[in-house]
Each structure stands twice: as C-alpha cells, then as structure tokens.
Tab-separated table of C-alpha atoms in Angstrom:
chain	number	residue	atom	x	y	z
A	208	UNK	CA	100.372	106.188	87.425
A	209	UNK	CA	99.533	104.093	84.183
A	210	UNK	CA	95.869	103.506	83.516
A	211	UNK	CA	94.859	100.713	81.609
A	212	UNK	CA	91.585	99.517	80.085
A	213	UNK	CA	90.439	96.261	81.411
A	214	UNK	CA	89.469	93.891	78.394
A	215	UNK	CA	86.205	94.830	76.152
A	216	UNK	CA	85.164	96.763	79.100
A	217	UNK	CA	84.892	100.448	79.724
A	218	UNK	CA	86.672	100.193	82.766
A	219	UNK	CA	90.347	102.024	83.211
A	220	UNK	CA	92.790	100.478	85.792
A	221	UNK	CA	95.192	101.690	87.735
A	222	UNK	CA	98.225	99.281	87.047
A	223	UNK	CA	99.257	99.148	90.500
A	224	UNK	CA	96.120	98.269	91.967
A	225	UNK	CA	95.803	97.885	95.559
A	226	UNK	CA	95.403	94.269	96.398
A	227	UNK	CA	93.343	94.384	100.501
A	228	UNK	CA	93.811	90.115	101.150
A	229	UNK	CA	96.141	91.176	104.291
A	230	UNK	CA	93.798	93.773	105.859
A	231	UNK	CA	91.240	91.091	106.469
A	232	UNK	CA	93.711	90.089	108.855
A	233	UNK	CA	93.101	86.494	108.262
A	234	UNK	CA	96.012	83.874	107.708
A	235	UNK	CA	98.403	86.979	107.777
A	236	UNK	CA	98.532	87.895	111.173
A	237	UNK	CA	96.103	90.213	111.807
A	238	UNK	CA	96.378	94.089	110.949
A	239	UNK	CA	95.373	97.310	112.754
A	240	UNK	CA	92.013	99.033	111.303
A	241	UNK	CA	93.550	102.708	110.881
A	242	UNK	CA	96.816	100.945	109.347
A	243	UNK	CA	94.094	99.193	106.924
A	244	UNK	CA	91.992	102.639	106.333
A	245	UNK	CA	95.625	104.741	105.514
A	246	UNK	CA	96.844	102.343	103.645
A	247	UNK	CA	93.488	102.604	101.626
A	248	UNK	CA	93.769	106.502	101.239
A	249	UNK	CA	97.636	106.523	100.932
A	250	UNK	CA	96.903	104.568	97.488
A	251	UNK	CA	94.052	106.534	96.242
A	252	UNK	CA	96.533	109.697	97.067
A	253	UNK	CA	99.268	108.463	95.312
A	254	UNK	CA	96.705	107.411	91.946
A	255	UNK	CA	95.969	103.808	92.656
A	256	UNK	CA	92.057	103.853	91.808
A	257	UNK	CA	91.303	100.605	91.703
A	258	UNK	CA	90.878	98.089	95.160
A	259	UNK	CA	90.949	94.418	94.820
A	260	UNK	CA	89.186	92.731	97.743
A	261	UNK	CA	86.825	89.431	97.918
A	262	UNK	CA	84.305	88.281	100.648
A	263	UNK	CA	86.853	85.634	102.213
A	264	UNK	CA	89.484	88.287	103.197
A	265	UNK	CA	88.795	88.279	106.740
A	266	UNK	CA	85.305	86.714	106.208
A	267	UNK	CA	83.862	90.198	104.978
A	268	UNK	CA	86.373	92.339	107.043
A	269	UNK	CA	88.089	93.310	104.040
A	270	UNK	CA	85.149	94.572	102.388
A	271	UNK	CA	84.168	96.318	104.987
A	272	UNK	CA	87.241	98.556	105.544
A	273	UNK	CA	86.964	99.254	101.561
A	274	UNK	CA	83.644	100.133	102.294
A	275	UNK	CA	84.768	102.700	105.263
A	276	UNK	CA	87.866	104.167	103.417
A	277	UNK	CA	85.524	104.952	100.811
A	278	UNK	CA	83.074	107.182	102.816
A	279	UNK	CA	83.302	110.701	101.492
A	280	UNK	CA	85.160	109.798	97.921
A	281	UNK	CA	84.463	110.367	95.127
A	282	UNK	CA	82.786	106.862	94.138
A	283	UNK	CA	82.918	107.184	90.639
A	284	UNK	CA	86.738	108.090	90.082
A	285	UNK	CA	87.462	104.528	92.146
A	286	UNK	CA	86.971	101.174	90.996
A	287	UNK	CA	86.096	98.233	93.308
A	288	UNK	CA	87.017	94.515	92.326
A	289	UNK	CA	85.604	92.033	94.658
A	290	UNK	CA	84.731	88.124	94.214
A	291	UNK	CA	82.320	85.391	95.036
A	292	UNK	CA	81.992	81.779	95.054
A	293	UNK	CA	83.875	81.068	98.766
A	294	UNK	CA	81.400	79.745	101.342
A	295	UNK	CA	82.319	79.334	104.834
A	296	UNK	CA	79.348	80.426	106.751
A	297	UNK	CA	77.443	77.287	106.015
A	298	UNK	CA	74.890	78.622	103.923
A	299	UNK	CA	75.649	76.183	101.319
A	300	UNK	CA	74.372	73.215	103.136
A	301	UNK	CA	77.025	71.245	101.615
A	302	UNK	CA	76.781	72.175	98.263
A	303	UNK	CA	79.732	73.165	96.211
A	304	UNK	CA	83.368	71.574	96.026
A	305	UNK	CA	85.043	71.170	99.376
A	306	UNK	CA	88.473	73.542	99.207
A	307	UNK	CA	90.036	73.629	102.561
A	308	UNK	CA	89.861	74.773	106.579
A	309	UNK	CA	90.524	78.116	107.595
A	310	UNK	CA	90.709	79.190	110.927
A	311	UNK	CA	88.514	82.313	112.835
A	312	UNK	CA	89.641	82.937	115.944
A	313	UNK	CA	90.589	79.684	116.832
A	314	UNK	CA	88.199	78.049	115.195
A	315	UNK	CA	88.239	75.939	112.291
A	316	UNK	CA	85.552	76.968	109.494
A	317	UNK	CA	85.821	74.795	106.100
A	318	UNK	CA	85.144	76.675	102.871
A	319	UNK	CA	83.946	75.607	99.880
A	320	UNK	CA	83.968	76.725	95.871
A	321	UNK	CA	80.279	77.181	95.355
A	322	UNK	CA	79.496	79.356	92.277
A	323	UNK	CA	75.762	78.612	92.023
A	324	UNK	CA	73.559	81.712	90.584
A	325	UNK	CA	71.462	81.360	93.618
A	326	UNK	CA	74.676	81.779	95.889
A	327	UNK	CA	76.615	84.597	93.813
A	328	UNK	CA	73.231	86.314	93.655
A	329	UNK	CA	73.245	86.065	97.988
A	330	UNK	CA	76.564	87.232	97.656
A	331	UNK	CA	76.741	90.433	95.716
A	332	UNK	CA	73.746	91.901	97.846
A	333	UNK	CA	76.051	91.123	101.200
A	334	UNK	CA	79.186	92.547	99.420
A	335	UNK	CA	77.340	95.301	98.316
A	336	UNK	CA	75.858	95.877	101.552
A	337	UNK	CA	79.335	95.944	103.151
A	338	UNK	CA	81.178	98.047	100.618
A	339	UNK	CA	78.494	100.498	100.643
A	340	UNK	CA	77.853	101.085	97.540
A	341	UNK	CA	75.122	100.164	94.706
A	342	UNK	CA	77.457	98.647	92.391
A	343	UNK	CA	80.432	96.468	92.214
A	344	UNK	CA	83.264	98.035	89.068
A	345	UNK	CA	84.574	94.346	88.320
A	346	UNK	CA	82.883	90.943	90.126
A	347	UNK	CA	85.461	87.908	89.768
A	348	UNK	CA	84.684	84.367	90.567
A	349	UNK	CA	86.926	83.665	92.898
A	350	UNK	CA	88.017	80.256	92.969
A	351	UNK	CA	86.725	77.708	89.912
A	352	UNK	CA	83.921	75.471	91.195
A	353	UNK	CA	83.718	71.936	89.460
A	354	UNK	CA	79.997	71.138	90.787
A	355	UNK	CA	78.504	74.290	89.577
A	356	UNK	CA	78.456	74.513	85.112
A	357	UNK	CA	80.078	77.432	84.146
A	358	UNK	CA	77.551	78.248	81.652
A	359	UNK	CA	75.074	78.393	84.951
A	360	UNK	CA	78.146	81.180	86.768
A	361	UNK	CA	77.965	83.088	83.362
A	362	UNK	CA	74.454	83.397	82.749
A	363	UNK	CA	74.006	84.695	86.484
A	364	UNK	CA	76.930	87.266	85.964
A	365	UNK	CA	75.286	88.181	82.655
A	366	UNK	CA	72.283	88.877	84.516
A	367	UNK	CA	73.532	91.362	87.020
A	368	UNK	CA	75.449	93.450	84.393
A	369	UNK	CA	71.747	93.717	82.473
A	370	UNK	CA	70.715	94.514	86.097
A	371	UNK	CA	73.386	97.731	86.313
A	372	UNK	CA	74.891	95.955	89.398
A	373	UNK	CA	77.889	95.511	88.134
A	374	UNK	CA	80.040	97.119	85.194
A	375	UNK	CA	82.008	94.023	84.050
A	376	UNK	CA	81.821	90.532	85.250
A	377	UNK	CA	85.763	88.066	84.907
A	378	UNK	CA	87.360	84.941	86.833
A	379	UNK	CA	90.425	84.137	88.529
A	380	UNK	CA	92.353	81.115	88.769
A	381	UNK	CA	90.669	79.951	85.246
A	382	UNK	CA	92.807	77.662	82.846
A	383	UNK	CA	92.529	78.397	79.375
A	384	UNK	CA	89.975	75.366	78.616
A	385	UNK	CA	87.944	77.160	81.338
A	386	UNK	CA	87.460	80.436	79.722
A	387	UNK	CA	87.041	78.912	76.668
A	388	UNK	CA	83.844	77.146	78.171
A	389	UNK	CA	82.880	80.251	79.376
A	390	UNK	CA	83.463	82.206	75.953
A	391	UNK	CA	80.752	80.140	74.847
A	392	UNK	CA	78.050	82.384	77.460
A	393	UNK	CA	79.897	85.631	77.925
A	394	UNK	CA	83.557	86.388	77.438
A	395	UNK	CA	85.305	87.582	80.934
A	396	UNK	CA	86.394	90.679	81.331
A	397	UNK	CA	89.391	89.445	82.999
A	398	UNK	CA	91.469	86.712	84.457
A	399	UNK	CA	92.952	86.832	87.770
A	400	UNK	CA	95.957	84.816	88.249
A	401	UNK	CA	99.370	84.402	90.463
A	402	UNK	CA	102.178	85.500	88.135
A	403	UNK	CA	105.283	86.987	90.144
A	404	UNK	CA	109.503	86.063	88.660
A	405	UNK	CA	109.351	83.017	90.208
A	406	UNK	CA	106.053	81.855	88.799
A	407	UNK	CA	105.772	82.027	85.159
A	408	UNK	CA	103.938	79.038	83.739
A	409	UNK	CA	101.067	81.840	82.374
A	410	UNK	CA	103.587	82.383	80.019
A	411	UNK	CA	103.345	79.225	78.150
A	412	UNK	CA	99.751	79.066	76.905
A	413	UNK	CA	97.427	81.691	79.218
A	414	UNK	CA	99.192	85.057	78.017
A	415	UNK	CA	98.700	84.079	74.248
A	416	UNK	CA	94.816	83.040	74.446
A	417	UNK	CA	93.658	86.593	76.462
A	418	UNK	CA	95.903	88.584	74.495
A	419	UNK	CA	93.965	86.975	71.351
A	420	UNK	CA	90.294	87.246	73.180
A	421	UNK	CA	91.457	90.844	74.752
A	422	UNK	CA	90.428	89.692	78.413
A	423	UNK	CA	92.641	91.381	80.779
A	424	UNK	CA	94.994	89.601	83.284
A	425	UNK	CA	95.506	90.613	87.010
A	426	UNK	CA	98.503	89.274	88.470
A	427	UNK	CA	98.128	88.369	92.039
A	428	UNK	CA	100.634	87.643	93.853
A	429	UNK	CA	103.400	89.430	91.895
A	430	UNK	CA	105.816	89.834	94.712
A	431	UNK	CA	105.269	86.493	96.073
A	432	UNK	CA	103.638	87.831	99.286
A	433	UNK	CA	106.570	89.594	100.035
A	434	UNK	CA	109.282	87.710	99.323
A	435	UNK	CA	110.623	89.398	96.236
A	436	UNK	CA	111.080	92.584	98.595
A	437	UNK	CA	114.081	91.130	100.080
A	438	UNK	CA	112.927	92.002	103.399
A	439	UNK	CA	112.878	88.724	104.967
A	440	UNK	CA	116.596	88.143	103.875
A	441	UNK	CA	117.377	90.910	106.260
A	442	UNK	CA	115.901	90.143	109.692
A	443	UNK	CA	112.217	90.315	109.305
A	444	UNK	CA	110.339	88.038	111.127
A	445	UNK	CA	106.687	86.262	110.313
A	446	UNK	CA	104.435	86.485	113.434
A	447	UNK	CA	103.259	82.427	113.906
A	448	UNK	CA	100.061	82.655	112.442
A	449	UNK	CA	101.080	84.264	109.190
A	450	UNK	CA	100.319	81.622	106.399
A	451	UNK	CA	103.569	82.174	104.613
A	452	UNK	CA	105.529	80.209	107.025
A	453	UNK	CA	104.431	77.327	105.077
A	454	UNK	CA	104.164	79.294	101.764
A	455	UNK	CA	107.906	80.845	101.355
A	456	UNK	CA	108.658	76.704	101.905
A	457	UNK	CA	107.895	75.859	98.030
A	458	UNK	CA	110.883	78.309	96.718
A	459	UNK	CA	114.749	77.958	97.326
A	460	UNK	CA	115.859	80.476	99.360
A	461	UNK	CA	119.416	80.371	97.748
A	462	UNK	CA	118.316	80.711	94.272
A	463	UNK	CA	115.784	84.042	95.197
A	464	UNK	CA	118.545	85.529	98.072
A	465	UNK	CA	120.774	85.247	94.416
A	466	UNK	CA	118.256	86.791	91.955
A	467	UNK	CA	117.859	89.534	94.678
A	468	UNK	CA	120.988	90.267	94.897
A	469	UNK	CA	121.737	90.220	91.400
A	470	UNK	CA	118.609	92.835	91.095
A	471	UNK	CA	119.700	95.328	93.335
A	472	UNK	CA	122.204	97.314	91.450
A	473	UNK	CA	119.161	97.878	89.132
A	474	UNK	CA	117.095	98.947	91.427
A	475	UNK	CA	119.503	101.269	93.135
A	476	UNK	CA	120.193	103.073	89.917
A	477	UNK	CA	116.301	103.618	89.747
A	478	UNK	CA	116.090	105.262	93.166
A	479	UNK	CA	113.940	102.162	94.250
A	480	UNK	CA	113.232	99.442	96.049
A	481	UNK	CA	113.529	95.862	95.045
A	482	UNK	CA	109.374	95.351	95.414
A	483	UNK	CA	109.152	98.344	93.346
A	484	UNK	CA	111.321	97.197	90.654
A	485	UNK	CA	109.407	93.683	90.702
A	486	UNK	CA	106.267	95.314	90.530
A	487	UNK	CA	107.104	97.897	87.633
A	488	UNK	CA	108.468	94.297	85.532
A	489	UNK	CA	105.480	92.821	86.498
A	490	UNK	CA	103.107	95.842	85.054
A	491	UNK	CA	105.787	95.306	81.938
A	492	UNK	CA	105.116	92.225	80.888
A	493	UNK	CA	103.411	90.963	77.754
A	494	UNK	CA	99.301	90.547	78.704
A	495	UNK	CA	99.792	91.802	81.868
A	496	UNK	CA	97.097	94.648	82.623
A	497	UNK	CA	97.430	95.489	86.540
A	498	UNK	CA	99.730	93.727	89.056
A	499	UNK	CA	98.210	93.322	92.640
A	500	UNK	CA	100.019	94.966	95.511
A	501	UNK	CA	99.099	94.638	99.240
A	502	UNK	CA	99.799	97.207	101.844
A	503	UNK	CA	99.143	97.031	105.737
A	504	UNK	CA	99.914	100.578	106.343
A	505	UNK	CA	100.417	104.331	104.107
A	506	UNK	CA	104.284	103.556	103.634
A	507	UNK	CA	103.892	100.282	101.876
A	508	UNK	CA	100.877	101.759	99.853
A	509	UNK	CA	102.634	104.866	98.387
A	510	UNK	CA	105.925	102.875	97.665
A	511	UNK	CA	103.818	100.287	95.875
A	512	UNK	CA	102.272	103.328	93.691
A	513	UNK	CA	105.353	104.742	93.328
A	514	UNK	CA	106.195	101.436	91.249
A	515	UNK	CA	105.022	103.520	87.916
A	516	UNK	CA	107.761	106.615	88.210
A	517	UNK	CA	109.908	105.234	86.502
A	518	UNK	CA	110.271	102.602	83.261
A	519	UNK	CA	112.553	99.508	82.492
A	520	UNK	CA	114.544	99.993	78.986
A	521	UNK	CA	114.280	96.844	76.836
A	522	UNK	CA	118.004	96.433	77.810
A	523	UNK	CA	117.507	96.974	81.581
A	524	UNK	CA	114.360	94.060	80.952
A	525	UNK	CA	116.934	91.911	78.561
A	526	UNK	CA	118.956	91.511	82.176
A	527	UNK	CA	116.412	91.013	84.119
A	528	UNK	CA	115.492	87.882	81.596
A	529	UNK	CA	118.746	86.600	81.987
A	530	UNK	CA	118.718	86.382	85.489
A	531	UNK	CA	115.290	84.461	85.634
A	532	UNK	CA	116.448	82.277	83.274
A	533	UNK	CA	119.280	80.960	85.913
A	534	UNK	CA	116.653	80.308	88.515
C-alpha cells in the first residue's frame, strides 16, 4: 500500500481508501452487518487506513458500523473521513436547498444541502457520537449548499480544527469557482469528486487548480459503482432496489463491454482483476491522491487493497489512453 499526504495537512492516506456508501445499505440493496464489519477489518488487514463514510449512508448506519469495526484498534494508525451538510431528519425546518427524496423503509424522506455552522456543528457531535471517537481525521462538506455562504461553512470548519475536533477540514463536489470562494476563509484540505475512465471532465480545469493550491483530490466513484469490474457483463444481477438500475442507464453499454474487453489482456498479465487495474490507473493519475473503493464483504475489500501490488509502466498507461480516447 501507497500512502499519501492529503494536501497542507499532516494527514497520510492510504490510496485505496475504503469508501462504506454501500454498507449503509441504503439505495444499494441492503447489506449484512458482519459482511459490513469484515469488510471493514479485511481493509485495515490488507493496509487500507483510511474509511470514507458520511451521515447519509444509511441515515447514520454507516457510521455506526465504522464506529463498531473500530472497537479495539488502534485509533490513531486509522483515519476516518466523514461529511455533513445532508438533512433528512427534519431538523432543518426547511432551511437549506431542497436536493432530492430518498426512501427508508418504504418511506419517502426528502433531504436537503444545509451547510449552516449551527447544523454542521449538530452534526459532528452526532457523527462523533456514532463513530465513537473524539475526533473526526478529515470532515468534508458533503454536497455544496447554495443558501448557506461558504465563507459562513468555512469559518465553522475553521472553528472545530482550533477546537482539536477535527485534524483537517475539505469539500466534495466543489467546482473550481467554489474553492476559490472558499480559499478566501481557509483553503480545503481536499476535494472529493466522481472521477472513474468514463468520467473525466476533472481533467479539464479541476486537476490543474488543486495541483497549484496542493488540496488533495478523492475520487469517488472510480469504478463507476461497479461497472468497470466487468461483472455485470457476465451474469450479475442488481437486486430491484439497487439505485444503479437507473445509474448504469447514462453510459453505453457497447462502448464500456469494448473498453473492457480491450483491458483485459492487461490485466491478465498483471495477475488482476479488471476493478483492480481501474483502480491502480485511477491512484495513477495526475492530482489524484486516493481513489474510493467500496466493499460489502472481506473478498471485495482485500482485492480492492490489493490494487497497489503492482504498477502501470508509462507504456502500459500510453494504451490505456488510447483506448479511452475511442470511447
């Protein structure tokens, strides 16, 4: 495993880090507990330290299974990313910027994008609370929140790394005009954004700016929620719930069943899999600190980690160029 520092910060990463949105269960079908808890300590056995998790995964499931894998580790060689700024519980009153409906059990719960200081403040005492610790490594707005001024978000991050809450304070899903607004309080630590093969447009403007500010990027999303693995060109099946149904609909089947397939030699001769071989080009790319990689059970956790074994020669990544660009 690769460890990378984060930004300005003093934090290291691991640059597989283990991404826990599908153990919350929520809009992916639902997961079994002990499959959530292995998969935890598969990754921290295989050298993935760092655990990206918000509040929404599973409204505060998520968090809480970090928070019970953790029990009896070593809390200082692990570093915890978590979010704020999605409200579904109502405690807004209305405040914030509508974003959409999710669904508990049935029913329908709307959320919002509410970054408020009074609200993140409410929420890193519950996330704290249900991870179990006294501090958070990395606190990310989640989701950008256009009634809320960022210079209000900043100051109230700023406030809580005085406060020894948390270590470093970054965003996700910012555009480049946003952390530029945001430079003007504090400068994030970090950007969290989608970036997989078949969703590059950080390339064009993002990658430049935080390589020039040093603010770290987590890609999310790097193997487009599964579909880079190949797996679901080869019989497996989404249970009816699972929000990718809908999701895998914005990409052309043809075109990634041909980059796939044009992959695979590659990742044969490296003794992998085609998600590991998308995940080690991922951690390879220019700006790119960590890549985010989700795992429902140990097996998909210590494959993910096992990403890092190996390296991509500048010829091997000069292919793999040339088949994006036919996409």
């Amino acid at each position: 495993m690769e460890y990378r520092k984060l930004g300005n910060t003093d934090l290291a990463l691991s640059a597989i880090t283990y991404g826990a949105f599908a153990i919350g269960g929520n809009m992916w079908g639902g997961n079994e507990r002990k499959d959530s808890i292995a998969a935890v300590h598969a990754s921290l056995d295989h050298g993935v330290t760092s655990l990206d998790t918000a509040p929404f995964y599973g409204f505060g499931l998520s968090e809480k299974i970090i928070g019970e894998a953790l029990q009896g580790k070593d809390r200082t060689k692990v570093q915890i990313l978590t979010k704020f700024g999605l409200v579904w519980d109502g405690s807004n009153n209305g405040k914030g910027e509508y974003f959409f409906d999710a669904e508990d059990n049935g029913k329908s719960l709307p959320v919002y994008k509410y970054a408020s200081k009074e609200n993140l403040i409410k929420e890193v005492e519950e996330s704290l609370q249900r991870l179990r610790t006294d501090y958070i490594d990395l606190l990310q707005l989640h989701w950008p929140d256009t009634t809320t001024p960022i210079d209000e978000t900043m100051l109230a991050l700023q406030q809580l790394l005085q406060q020894g809450k948390i270590r470093a304070a970054g965003v996700s899903n910012y555009s480049v005009e946003q952390l530029q607004d945001a430079g003007k309080t504090i400068t994030p630590a970090s950007n969290q954004v989608p970036y997989s093969m078949l969703n590059r447009s950080i390339e064009k403007e993002m990658v430049h700016y935080v390589r020039e500010k040093k603010i770290g990027i987590i890609a999310y999303s790097p193997l487009e929620r599964g579909l880079l693995s190949g797996k679901y060109f080869s019989g497996a099946k989404l249970k009816d719930d699972d929000h990718r149904n809908g999701y895998f609909g914005q990409f052309d089947p043809e075109a990634v069943k041909t980059l796939l397939t044009a992959l695979a030699p590659l990742a044969e001769d490296k003794g992998a899999s085609l998600a590991r071989l998308v995940l080690r080009w991922t951690t390879q790319q220019p700006g790119i600190t960590v890549a985010l990689a989700g795992a429902r059970n140990a097996e998909q956790a210590a494959s993910n980690a096992k990403s890092m074994d190996f390296t991509l020669t500048q010829q091997e990544l000069d292919f793999i160029q040339a088949q994006l660009q036919q996409l």
